[in-house]
């Protein structure tokens, strides 16, 4: 009889078969025994023409036709999960080989796991995003949990579409508030995040999308927002700023633009975009 998996990997997907295959391939190459994890691809496409269904089956993942809303799809994935722990993954992530094995060695029923993310891609603004993410490792203000005990996740209420775009931050801080004794553990194994070729207009569009949820998020976590909006969280990055002046210039332009885009969009919620 096949034993129940320890951890369930949940991947929301929308017409992204080009990056989904790299993600699933990296998961299938994990050093953790295959009977100790399972993978759900929660697809909110209107059809399967992009090949995501075939790719999911190729790598042994469960392909689930979900709704046109990623919060509901991720919550459904957690409900279907048989593992004791649920790991929420973006479809454009690529795992190093020991991620799952190290995660289940470190996690317990009263802890959350954060995983260092290293961005990659092409173009100047992508390099600026890579530069930014390099400062998040070990920083729980910006680095969020990806793996939760299933019981704690379900009790928390899961992802909330009232804060769509920043639902992962909302979940993380809600779980911390509900479980004050819970530990946050960062593993050493990394995942790589495919940013593609990030355009400046994409940065603005993404922040406008987040802006629709910003007021609600700020109302829930005012002190967290103060820390997240402050440049003081990058104080440990001073040596990097000095070593890379050109990227530093781009970084500050990018962060100021992001902040202004969120603030402006939050003041005009009736004009918000629904996708980015």
Coordinates of C-alpha atoms in Angstrom, one line a residue:
X1 CA 0.0 0.0 0.0
X2 CA 1.4 3.4 -1.0
X3 CA 2.1 5.5 2.0
X4 CA 0.6 9.0 2.5
X5 CA 2.9 11.9 1.4
X6 CA 4.5 14.1 4.0
X7 CA 4.4 17.3 1.9
X8 CA 2.0 18.6 -0.8
X9 CA 3.3 21.0 -3.4
X10 CA 0.6 23.3 -4.8
X11 CA 1.2 25.3 -8.0
X12 CA -1.4 27.8 -9.3
X13 CA -1.1 28.1 -13.1
X14 CA -2.5 30.3 -15.8
X15 CA -1.4 29.7 -19.4
X16 CA 2.2 29.3 -18.3
X17 CA 3.2 25.9 -19.7
X18 CA 6.6 27.4 -20.9
X19 CA 7.8 27.9 -17.4
X20 CA 5.6 25.3 -15.7
X21 CA 7.6 22.4 -17.3
X22 CA 10.9 23.7 -15.8
X23 CA 9.2 23.9 -12.4
X24 CA 7.8 20.4 -12.5
X25 CA 11.0 18.9 -13.9
X26 CA 13.0 20.4 -11.0
X27 CA 10.4 19.0 -8.5
X28 CA 10.6 15.6 -10.1
X29 CA 14.4 15.7 -9.6
X30 CA 14.2 16.2 -5.9
X31 CA 16.4 14.0 -3.6
X32 CA 13.3 13.4 -1.4
X33 CA 11.7 10.0 -2.1
X34 CA 8.8 10.4 -4.6
X35 CA 6.3 8.7 -2.3
X36 CA 6.9 11.4 0.3
X37 CA 5.6 14.3 -1.7
X38 CA 2.8 15.0 -4.2
X39 CA 2.2 17.9 -6.6
X40 CA -1.0 19.7 -7.6
X41 CA -1.2 22.0 -10.6
X42 CA -4.3 24.2 -9.9
X43 CA -5.1 25.6 -13.4
X44 CA -7.5 28.5 -13.8
X45 CA -7.3 28.6 -17.6
X46 CA -10.5 28.3 -19.6
X47 CA -9.0 25.4 -21.6
X48 CA -6.0 23.2 -21.7
X49 CA -4.7 24.3 -25.1
X50 CA -1.4 25.6 -23.7
X51 CA -0.3 22.0 -22.8
X52 CA -0.3 22.4 -19.1
X53 CA -2.5 19.3 -18.6
X54 CA -0.1 17.1 -20.6
X55 CA 3.0 18.6 -18.9
X56 CA 1.4 17.9 -15.5
X57 CA 0.7 14.3 -16.3
X58 CA 4.2 13.9 -17.8
X59 CA 5.8 14.7 -14.4
X60 CA 3.2 12.8 -12.3
X61 CA 1.4 15.9 -11.0
X62 CA -2.3 16.1 -10.3
X63 CA -3.9 18.6 -12.7
X64 CA -7.0 20.2 -11.2
X65 CA -9.3 22.5 -13.2
X66 CA -10.0 25.3 -10.8
X67 CA -11.7 28.6 -10.8
X68 CA -10.6 31.9 -12.4
X69 CA -9.1 33.1 -9.1
X70 CA -5.8 32.0 -7.7
X71 CA -6.7 32.4 -4.0
X72 CA -9.6 30.0 -4.3
X73 CA -7.4 27.6 -6.3
X74 CA -4.6 27.5 -3.8
X75 CA -7.1 27.0 -1.0
X76 CA -8.7 24.1 -2.9
X77 CA -5.3 22.6 -3.4
X78 CA -4.7 22.7 0.3
X79 CA -8.1 21.0 1.0
X80 CA -7.2 18.2 -1.5
X81 CA -3.7 17.8 -0.1
X82 CA -2.9 14.6 1.7
X83 CA 0.4 15.8 3.2
X84 CA 0.9 17.2 6.7
X85 CA 2.5 20.2 5.2
X86 CA 1.5 22.4 2.2
X87 CA 4.1 24.2 0.0
X88 CA 2.8 27.0 -2.2
X89 CA 4.9 27.5 -5.3
X90 CA 4.8 29.9 -8.3
X91 CA 4.8 28.2 -11.6
X92 CA 7.9 30.2 -12.7
X93 CA 10.1 28.8 -9.9
X94 CA 12.9 26.2 -10.3
X95 CA 14.0 24.1 -7.4
X96 CA 17.5 23.1 -6.4
X97 CA 17.6 19.4 -5.7
X98 CA 17.4 19.3 -1.9
X99 CA 14.6 21.8 -1.2
X100 CA 11.9 19.3 -0.2
X101 CA 14.3 17.0 1.7
X102 CA 15.7 19.8 3.8
X103 CA 12.3 21.4 4.3
X104 CA 10.8 18.2 5.9
X105 CA 13.9 17.7 8.0
X106 CA 13.4 21.2 9.5
X107 CA 9.7 21.7 9.7
X108 CA 7.3 20.6 12.5
X109 CA 3.7 21.2 13.4
X110 CA 4.6 24.5 15.0
X111 CA 6.9 26.1 12.4
X112 CA 6.8 27.7 9.0
X113 CA 9.5 27.4 6.3
X114 CA 11.0 30.3 4.3
X115 CA 13.1 29.5 1.3
X116 CA 15.7 31.8 -0.2
X117 CA 14.7 32.9 -3.7
X118 CA 17.3 33.8 -6.4
X119 CA 15.8 35.7 -9.3
X120 CA 17.1 35.3 -12.9
X121 CA 16.3 36.7 -16.3
X122 CA 17.3 39.2 -18.9
X123 CA 17.5 43.0 -19.0
X124 CA 18.4 45.9 -16.7
X125 CA 15.2 45.9 -14.6
X126 CA 15.5 42.2 -14.1
X127 CA 19.0 42.7 -12.8
X128 CA 17.6 45.4 -10.4
X129 CA 15.0 42.9 -9.2
X130 CA 17.7 40.2 -8.7
X131 CA 19.8 42.8 -6.8
X132 CA 16.8 43.6 -4.5
X133 CA 15.9 39.9 -3.8
X134 CA 19.5 39.2 -2.8
X135 CA 18.9 41.4 0.3
X136 CA 15.8 39.5 1.4
X137 CA 17.6 36.3 2.5
X138 CA 17.3 36.1 6.3
X139 CA 14.9 39.1 6.3
X140 CA 11.4 38.1 7.5
X141 CA 10.0 41.6 6.8
X142 CA 10.4 40.8 3.1
X143 CA 10.9 37.0 2.9
X144 CA 7.7 35.1 3.4
X145 CA 6.9 31.6 4.4
X146 CA 6.2 29.2 1.6
X147 CA 5.5 26.0 3.6
X148 CA 2.8 25.7 6.3
X149 CA 1.5 22.9 8.5
X150 CA -1.8 22.0 6.7
X151 CA -3.7 22.2 10.0
X152 CA -2.5 25.7 10.7
X153 CA -3.2 26.8 7.2
X154 CA -6.8 25.6 7.1
X155 CA -7.5 27.0 10.6
X156 CA -6.2 30.4 9.4
X157 CA -8.8 30.6 6.7
X158 CA -6.3 30.3 3.9
X159 CA -5.7 32.9 1.2
X160 CA -8.1 35.8 1.1
X161 CA -9.1 37.3 -2.2
X162 CA -9.9 40.6 -0.5
X163 CA -6.1 41.2 -0.6
X164 CA -5.5 39.7 -4.0
X165 CA -1.9 40.4 -5.2
X166 CA -0.5 40.4 -1.7
X167 CA -2.5 37.4 -0.4
X168 CA 0.8 35.6 0.5
X169 CA 1.9 38.5 2.8
X170 CA -1.5 38.6 4.3
X171 CA -1.6 34.9 5.1
X172 CA 1.9 34.9 6.6
X173 CA 1.2 37.8 9.0
X174 CA -2.2 36.4 9.9
X175 CA -0.7 33.1 10.8
X176 CA 2.0 34.8 12.9
X177 CA -0.7 36.8 14.7
X178 CA -2.9 33.7 15.3
X179 CA 0.1 31.6 16.4
X180 CA 2.4 33.8 18.5
X181 CA 4.7 30.9 19.5
X182 CA 5.2 29.6 16.0
X183 CA 8.8 29.6 14.6
X184 CA 9.9 30.8 11.2
X185 CA 12.8 28.7 9.8
X186 CA 14.8 29.5 6.8
X187 CA 16.4 26.6 5.0
X188 CA 19.7 26.8 3.0
X189 CA 18.5 25.2 -0.2
X190 CA 17.3 27.7 -2.7
X191 CA 14.7 28.1 -5.5
X192 CA 15.3 30.2 -8.6
X193 CA 12.6 32.6 -9.7
X194 CA 12.3 33.2 -13.5
X195 CA 11.6 37.0 -13.9
X196 CA 11.8 36.7 -17.7
X197 CA 12.7 40.1 -19.2
X198 CA 11.1 42.5 -16.8
X199 CA 10.0 45.8 -18.3
X200 CA 9.5 49.1 -16.4
X201 CA 5.9 49.1 -17.5
X202 CA 5.4 45.7 -16.0
X203 CA 6.7 47.0 -12.6
X204 CA 4.1 49.8 -12.7
X205 CA 1.3 47.4 -13.7
X206 CA 2.1 44.9 -11.0
X207 CA 2.1 47.6 -8.3
X208 CA -1.2 49.0 -9.6
X209 CA -2.6 45.6 -9.3
X210 CA -1.4 45.3 -5.7
X211 CA -2.7 48.8 -5.0
X212 CA -6.3 47.6 -5.2
X213 CA -5.7 45.6 -2.1
X214 CA -3.3 47.9 -0.3
X215 CA -5.8 49.8 1.9
X216 CA -7.3 46.6 3.3
X217 CA -3.8 45.1 3.9
X218 CA -2.6 48.3 5.6
X219 CA -5.7 48.3 7.9
X220 CA -5.0 44.8 9.0
X221 CA -1.2 45.2 9.6
X222 CA -0.3 48.9 10.0
X223 CA 3.0 48.2 11.8
X224 CA 4.0 45.6 9.3
X225 CA 3.3 48.1 6.5
X226 CA 5.5 50.7 8.1
X227 CA 8.4 48.3 8.2
X228 CA 7.8 47.1 4.7
X229 CA 7.6 50.6 3.2
X230 CA 10.7 51.8 5.0
X231 CA 14.1 51.7 3.3
X232 CA 15.7 50.8 6.6
X233 CA 15.0 47.2 5.9
X234 CA 17.8 47.4 3.3
X235 CA 20.4 48.8 5.7
X236 CA 22.3 45.5 5.6
X237 CA 22.7 46.0 1.9
X238 CA 25.0 49.0 2.2
X239 CA 28.1 47.1 1.1
X240 CA 26.2 45.9 -2.1
X241 CA 25.0 49.5 -2.8
X242 CA 28.6 50.7 -2.6
X243 CA 29.9 47.8 -4.8
X244 CA 27.2 48.2 -7.5
X245 CA 26.4 51.9 -8.0
X246 CA 24.6 51.4 -11.4
X247 CA 22.3 48.7 -10.0
X248 CA 21.8 50.8 -6.8
X249 CA 20.6 53.7 -9.0
X250 CA 18.2 51.4 -10.8
X251 CA 17.1 49.8 -7.5
X252 CA 16.1 53.1 -5.9
X253 CA 14.3 54.3 -9.1
X254 CA 12.4 50.9 -9.1
X255 CA 11.4 51.0 -5.4
X256 CA 10.3 54.6 -5.5
X257 CA 8.2 53.9 -8.6
X258 CA 6.7 50.8 -7.0
X259 CA 5.8 52.7 -3.8
X260 CA 4.2 55.6 -5.7
X261 CA 2.3 53.2 -8.0
X262 CA 0.8 51.4 -5.0
X263 CA -0.1 54.6 -3.2
X264 CA -1.7 56.3 -6.3
X265 CA -3.6 53.1 -7.3
X266 CA -4.9 52.6 -3.7
X267 CA -6.5 56.1 -3.8
X268 CA -8.4 55.2 -7.0
X269 CA -9.6 51.6 -6.5
X270 CA -12.4 52.0 -9.1
X271 CA -9.7 52.2 -11.8
X272 CA -7.8 49.0 -10.8
X273 CA -6.7 46.4 -13.3
X274 CA -7.6 42.8 -12.5
X275 CA -4.6 41.0 -13.9
X276 CA -0.9 41.8 -14.2

